[in-house]
Amino acid sequence: MRRIPTLLFSLIVALYCLPTNSEVLSTPPIQLATQYQQDTVVAEYLVSEKLDGVRGYWDGSNMLTRSGRKVALPASFTLGFPHVAIDGELWLGRNRFEQISALVRRQQVPDQEWQEVRFMMFDLPQHPGPFSERYSAMKMMVEQTASTHLQVIKQETVASTEALFTILDGVVNAGGEGLMLHYQQAHYVVGRSEYIIKLKPKYDAEAVVIGHTQGKGKYRGKLGALVVKTPAGLVFNVGSGLSDKQRENPPLVGSIITYQYLGFTQKGTPRFASFLRERPSQ
């Protein structure tokens, strides 16, 4: 099977994410999380719920998606927002990702449809202090604004690994995705950072579809699996998690999917990779 070069993968992602009839500004300089490791000293971190929303970057005057698209927010939504950079999540509530994703992609939305949406702050990219100070500053921002849309994600200290996983179980059982851990003394760093950690029962990642395999048995005449490639060049099949409808009309070659997995095999392949969703065109 021909392998798609990493540069070509990036080009496909960029083209796929390019929105139509919407303004694309510069890609926001954001911090990205790493995965939880067993040797993490939990007491040194502040812990919060990982929200199932759409990441938003408030640059002081515009709300941008991760790809740099300007979100068409009504003026009433951002009234009172501070004129500083804020990293956060546009959120409707647990298990409502599809609704907030669709809302963010639309260019003309009645103001009332944004009433339930909250911009949940989780960091201040330009603040010079460590995360513990940035968290205090975010709480102060909420107190000083009359906006009902601007909120801060609650952070808490956790004494032990056992307590951390007890909290994780409670969040997941209530319909949440998982937890985020912020190292209290870390400064905001653009790019992948070892000082911000995600902890989930399952991890997720994105890959580009480069092919389809034919189904067998009950899936004869339908899709068997998606052949996908990661940004690092790893090629593997994703065959579980697809509905019958998706097998009849699978994501096209060149589209981007999100898949879930439980760690890696010894060969470095995602273990028990399962289709989660196709990335919406933005």
GROMACS .gro file of C-alpha atoms in nm:
model
  282
    1MET     CA    1   0.000   0.000   0.000
    2ARG     CA    2   0.136   0.343  -0.093
    3ARG     CA    3   0.209   0.560   0.209
    4ILE     CA    4   0.098   0.921   0.212
    5PRO     CA    5   0.393   1.150   0.305
    6THR     CA    6   0.354   1.348   0.626
    7LEU     CA    7   0.356   1.676   0.431
    8LEU     CA    8   0.071   1.552   0.213
    9PHE     CA    9  -0.120   1.445   0.526
   10SER     CA   10  -0.086   1.796   0.665
   11LEU     CA   11  -0.206   1.942   0.336
   12ILE     CA   12  -0.511   1.713   0.335
   13VAL     CA   13  -0.594   1.815   0.692
   14ALA     CA   14  -0.557   2.184   0.608
   15LEU     CA   15  -0.777   2.160   0.302
   16TYR     CA   16  -1.037   1.950   0.478
   17CYS     CA   17  -1.056   2.195   0.767
   18LEU     CA   18  -1.086   2.498   0.541
   19PRO     CA   19  -1.434   2.643   0.601
   20THR     CA   20  -1.659   2.776   0.330
   21ASN     CA   21  -1.823   3.118   0.359
   22SER     CA   22  -1.637   3.190   0.684
   23GLU     CA   23  -1.336   3.395   0.784
   24VAL     CA   24  -1.011   3.218   0.861
   25LEU     CA   25  -0.772   3.412   1.082
   26SER     CA   26  -0.432   3.296   1.207
   27THR     CA   27  -0.407   2.958   1.381
   28PRO     CA   28  -0.411   3.025   1.756
   29PRO     CA   29  -0.094   2.945   1.954
   30ILE     CA   30  -0.233   2.686   2.193
   31GLN     CA   31  -0.097   2.435   2.441
   32LEU     CA   32  -0.161   2.064   2.384
   33ALA     CA   33  -0.188   1.787   2.640
   34THR     CA   34   0.002   1.462   2.677
   35GLN     CA   35  -0.126   1.131   2.811
   36TYR     CA   36  -0.131   1.028   3.175
   37GLN     CA   37   0.165   0.827   3.300
   38GLN     CA   38   0.166   0.603   3.604
   39ASP     CA   39   0.454   0.795   3.768
   40THR     CA   40   0.262   1.126   3.770
   41VAL     CA   41   0.280   1.290   4.114
   42VAL     CA   42  -0.088   1.377   4.137
   43ALA     CA   43  -0.058   1.609   4.437
   44GLU     CA   44   0.148   1.853   4.226
   45TYR     CA   45  -0.139   1.910   3.983
   46LEU     CA   46  -0.476   2.082   3.974
   47VAL     CA   47  -0.745   1.851   3.836
   48SER     CA   48  -1.058   1.933   3.637
   49GLU     CA   49  -1.315   1.756   3.423
   50LYS     CA   50  -1.231   1.719   3.053
   51LEU     CA   51  -1.525   1.880   2.875
   52ASP     CA   52  -1.681   1.740   2.559
   53GLY     CA   53  -1.708   2.065   2.365
   54VAL     CA   54  -1.534   2.264   2.093
   55ARG     CA   55  -1.206   2.427   2.180
   56GLY     CA   56  -1.217   2.803   2.154
   57TYR     CA   57  -0.945   3.066   2.166
   58TRP     CA   58  -1.057   3.418   2.256
   59ASP     CA   59  -0.787   3.652   2.122
   60GLY     CA   60  -0.930   3.956   2.297
   61SER     CA   61  -1.177   4.045   2.024
   62ASN     CA   62  -1.256   3.727   1.825
   63MET     CA   63  -1.336   3.366   1.909
   64LEU     CA   64  -1.128   3.124   1.702
   65THR     CA   65  -1.148   2.750   1.655
   66ARG     CA   66  -0.835   2.539   1.685
   67SER     CA   67  -0.788   2.565   1.306
   68GLY     CA   68  -0.814   2.943   1.315
   69ARG     CA   69  -1.171   2.990   1.192
   70LYS     CA   70  -1.361   3.284   1.337
   71VAL     CA   71  -1.674   3.169   1.520
   72ALA     CA   72  -1.981   3.377   1.432
   73LEU     CA   73  -2.082   3.465   1.787
   74PRO     CA   74  -2.355   3.721   1.856
   75ALA     CA   75  -2.229   4.041   2.017
   76SER     CA   76  -2.442   3.966   2.323
   77PHE     CA   77  -2.242   3.648   2.388
   78THR     CA   78  -1.905   3.820   2.428
   79LEU     CA   79  -2.035   4.136   2.592
   80GLY     CA   80  -1.810   4.201   2.890
   81PHE     CA   81  -1.539   3.954   2.789
   82PRO     CA   82  -1.191   4.082   2.887
   83HIS     CA   83  -0.956   4.198   2.612
   84VAL     CA   84  -0.697   3.931   2.683
   85ALA     CA   85  -0.621   3.591   2.529
   86ILE     CA   86  -0.825   3.307   2.682
   87ASP     CA   87  -0.799   2.936   2.605
   88GLY     CA   88  -1.118   2.743   2.674
   89GLU     CA   89  -1.407   2.530   2.559
   90LEU     CA   90  -1.738   2.626   2.399
   91TRP     CA   91  -1.968   2.391   2.587
   92LEU     CA   92  -2.335   2.298   2.600
   93GLY     CA   93  -2.310   2.022   2.858
   94ARG     CA   94  -2.215   1.657   2.879
   95ASN     CA   95  -2.291   1.440   2.577
   96ARG     CA   96  -2.384   1.738   2.358
   97PHE     CA   97  -2.076   1.756   2.137
   98GLU     CA   98  -2.266   1.713   1.811
   99GLN     CA   99  -2.497   2.006   1.893
  100ILE     CA  100  -2.218   2.248   1.988
  101SER     CA  101  -2.008   2.138   1.690
  102ALA     CA  102  -2.295   2.207   1.451
  103LEU     CA  103  -2.364   2.544   1.615
  104VAL     CA  104  -2.003   2.656   1.591
  105ARG     CA  105  -1.988   2.573   1.219
  106ARG     CA  106  -2.294   2.782   1.129
  107GLN     CA  107  -2.249   3.140   1.011
  108GLN     CA  108  -2.595   3.279   1.081
  109VAL     CA  109  -2.743   3.171   1.411
  110PRO     CA  110  -3.025   3.342   1.604
  111ASP     CA  111  -2.894   3.485   1.931
  112GLN     CA  112  -3.125   3.266   2.137
  113GLU     CA  113  -2.953   2.949   2.015
  114TRP     CA  114  -2.639   3.063   2.197
  115GLN     CA  115  -2.815   3.122   2.527
  116GLU     CA  116  -2.722   2.783   2.677
  117VAL     CA  117  -2.362   2.790   2.555
  118ARG     CA  118  -2.083   2.866   2.800
  119PHE     CA  119  -1.723   2.956   2.725
  120MET     CA  120  -1.543   2.756   2.991
  121MET     CA  121  -1.200   2.906   3.055
  122PHE     CA  122  -0.916   2.671   3.136
  123ASP     CA  123  -0.608   2.888   3.072
  124LEU     CA  124  -0.465   3.234   3.005
  125PRO     CA  125  -0.194   3.195   2.738
  126GLN     CA  126  -0.034   3.538   2.788
  127HIS     CA  127  -0.036   3.544   3.169
  128PRO     CA  128   0.325   3.535   3.298
  129GLY     CA  129   0.257   3.329   3.609
  130PRO     CA  130   0.234   2.955   3.683
  131PHE     CA  131  -0.094   2.772   3.638
  132SER     CA  132  -0.200   2.816   4.002
  133GLU     CA  133  -0.184   3.193   3.955
  134ARG     CA  134  -0.355   3.177   3.617
  135TYR     CA  135  -0.643   2.984   3.773
  136SER     CA  136  -0.684   3.251   4.040
  137ALA     CA  137  -0.682   3.519   3.770
  138MET     CA  138  -0.955   3.337   3.573
  139LYS     CA  139  -1.177   3.314   3.880
  140MET     CA  140  -1.131   3.685   3.935
  141MET     CA  141  -1.228   3.754   3.572
  142VAL     CA  142  -1.557   3.571   3.621
  143GLU     CA  143  -1.628   3.772   3.935
  144GLN     CA  144  -1.558   4.099   3.756
  145THR     CA  145  -1.777   4.041   3.450
  146ALA     CA  146  -2.154   4.035   3.428
  147SER     CA  147  -2.146   3.785   3.142
  148THR     CA  148  -2.341   3.465   3.199
  149HIS     CA  149  -2.148   3.296   2.917
  150LEU     CA  150  -1.797   3.333   3.062
  151GLN     CA  151  -1.714   3.073   3.326
  152VAL     CA  152  -1.406   2.895   3.453
  153ILE     CA  153  -1.361   2.520   3.476
  154LYS     CA  154  -1.335   2.421   3.841
  155GLN     CA  155  -0.992   2.294   3.945
  156GLU     CA  156  -0.914   2.098   4.259
  157THR     CA  157  -0.618   1.938   4.431
  158VAL     CA  158  -0.614   1.561   4.465
  159ALA     CA  159  -0.402   1.389   4.728
  160SER     CA  160  -0.332   1.053   4.568
  161THR     CA  161  -0.353   0.839   4.256
  162GLU     CA  162  -0.626   0.632   4.420
  163ALA     CA  163  -0.834   0.945   4.482
  164LEU     CA  164  -0.773   1.059   4.124
  165PHE     CA  165  -0.916   0.741   3.977
  166THR     CA  166  -1.212   0.757   4.214
  167ILE     CA  167  -1.289   1.104   4.074
  168LEU     CA  168  -1.241   0.970   3.720
  169ASP     CA  169  -1.494   0.692   3.782
  170GLY     CA  170  -1.747   0.943   3.912
  171VAL     CA  171  -1.705   1.176   3.612
  172VAL     CA  172  -1.729   0.894   3.358
  173ASN     CA  173  -2.031   0.736   3.530
  174ALA     CA  174  -2.203   1.076   3.515
  175GLY     CA  175  -2.146   1.101   3.139
  176GLY     CA  176  -1.820   1.295   3.137
  177GLU     CA  177  -1.517   1.226   2.917
  178GLY     CA  178  -1.235   1.218   3.167
  179LEU     CA  179  -0.999   1.447   3.356
  180MET     CA  180  -0.732   1.709   3.285
  181LEU     CA  181  -0.430   1.760   3.510
  182HIS     CA  182  -0.243   2.093   3.511
  183TYR     CA  183   0.096   2.110   3.681
  184GLN     CA  184   0.052   2.391   3.932
  185GLN     CA  185   0.395   2.550   3.878
  186ALA     CA  186   0.401   2.525   3.497
  187HIS     CA  187   0.389   2.825   3.265
  188TYR     CA  188   0.184   2.825   2.945
  189VAL     CA  189   0.389   2.673   2.661
  190VAL     CA  190   0.267   2.660   2.301
  191GLY     CA  191   0.268   2.308   2.159
  192ARG     CA  192   0.271   1.967   2.326
  193SER     CA  193   0.345   1.999   2.697
  194GLU     CA  194   0.426   1.734   2.956
  195TYR     CA  195   0.277   1.963   3.221
  196ILE     CA  196  -0.082   1.933   3.104
  197ILE     CA  197  -0.216   1.578   3.106
  198LYS     CA  198  -0.538   1.412   2.993
  199LEU     CA  199  -0.671   1.107   3.172
  200LYS     CA  200  -0.949   0.910   3.005
  201PRO     CA  201  -1.072   0.551   3.013
  202LYS     CA  202  -1.002   0.565   2.640
  203TYR     CA  203  -0.776   0.798   2.451
  204ASP     CA  204  -0.867   0.949   2.116
  205ALA     CA  205  -0.670   1.074   1.818
  206GLU     CA  206  -0.722   1.169   1.457
  207ALA     CA  207  -0.614   1.004   1.132
  208VAL     CA  208  -0.679   1.051   0.762
  209VAL     CA  209  -0.871   0.783   0.570
  210ILE     CA  210  -0.651   0.644   0.291
  211GLY     CA  211  -0.857   0.341   0.190
  212HIS     CA  212  -1.141   0.094   0.255
  213THR     CA  213  -1.144  -0.284   0.296
  214GLN     CA  214  -1.435  -0.503   0.193
  215GLY     CA  215  -1.647  -0.662   0.462
  216LYS     CA  216  -1.691  -1.034   0.514
  217GLY     CA  217  -1.970  -1.244   0.662
  218LYS     CA  218  -2.252  -1.022   0.782
  219TYR     CA  219  -2.069  -0.721   0.638
  220ARG     CA  220  -2.033  -0.868   0.290
  221GLY     CA  221  -2.102  -0.596   0.034
  222LYS     CA  222  -2.032  -0.327   0.293
  223LEU     CA  223  -1.727  -0.165   0.445
  224GLY     CA  224  -1.509  -0.400   0.647
  225ALA     CA  225  -1.265  -0.143   0.787
  226LEU     CA  226  -1.123   0.201   0.726
  227VAL     CA  227  -0.754   0.209   0.637
  228VAL     CA  228  -0.615   0.518   0.811
  229LYS     CA  229  -0.285   0.698   0.851
  230THR     CA  230  -0.171   0.907   1.146
  231PRO     CA  231   0.033   1.230   1.118
  232ALA     CA  232   0.336   1.023   1.224
  233GLY     CA  233   0.289   0.793   0.924
  234LEU     CA  234   0.144   0.490   1.104
  235VAL     CA  235  -0.102   0.293   0.889
  236PHE     CA  236  -0.363   0.059   1.042
  237ASN     CA  237  -0.727  -0.048   1.010
  238VAL     CA  238  -1.022   0.080   1.210
  239GLY     CA  239  -1.305  -0.173   1.179
  240SER     CA  240  -1.506  -0.147   1.500
  241GLY     CA  241  -1.738   0.128   1.619
  242LEU     CA  242  -1.901   0.177   1.278
  243SER     CA  243  -2.278   0.154   1.241
  244ASP     CA  244  -2.441  -0.037   0.955
  245LYS     CA  245  -2.535   0.296   0.799
  246GLN     CA  246  -2.173   0.413   0.816
  247ARG     CA  247  -2.056   0.086   0.662
  248GLU     CA  248  -2.292   0.144   0.370
  249ASN     CA  249  -2.177   0.505   0.329
  250PRO     CA  250  -1.833   0.525   0.492
  251PRO     CA  251  -1.611   0.832   0.535
  252LEU     CA  252  -1.445   0.916   0.205
  253VAL     CA  253  -1.076   0.878   0.133
  254GLY     CA  254  -0.913   1.203   0.244
  255SER     CA  255  -1.155   1.267   0.529
  256ILE     CA  256  -1.040   1.293   0.889
  257ILE     CA  257  -1.176   1.063   1.157
  258THR     CA  258  -1.142   1.051   1.534
  259TYR     CA  259  -1.079   0.706   1.677
  260GLN     CA  260  -1.055   0.577   2.032
  261TYR     CA  261  -0.796   0.333   2.161
  262LEU     CA  262  -0.664   0.172   2.479
  263GLY     CA  263  -0.292   0.238   2.475
  264PHE     CA  264  -0.053   0.084   2.224
  265THR     CA  265   0.064  -0.263   2.123
  266GLN     CA  266   0.433  -0.356   2.138
  267LYS     CA  267   0.455  -0.265   1.769
  268GLY     CA  268   0.324   0.084   1.844
  269THR     CA  269  -0.019   0.034   1.689
  270PRO     CA  270  -0.320   0.177   1.876
  271ARG     CA  271  -0.474  -0.106   2.077
  272PHE     CA  272  -0.846  -0.182   2.012
  273ALA     CA  273  -0.885   0.117   1.779
  274SER     CA  274  -1.255   0.203   1.738
  275PHE     CA  275  -1.423   0.460   1.514
  276LEU     CA  276  -1.569   0.750   1.712
  277ARG     CA  277  -1.672   1.017   1.461
  278GLU     CA  278  -1.584   1.182   1.133
  279ARG     CA  279  -1.452   1.532   1.176
  280PRO     CA  280  -1.712   1.783   1.055
  281SER     CA  281  -1.611   2.005   0.767
  282GLN     CA  282  -1.527   2.346   0.914
   0.00000   0.00000   0.00000
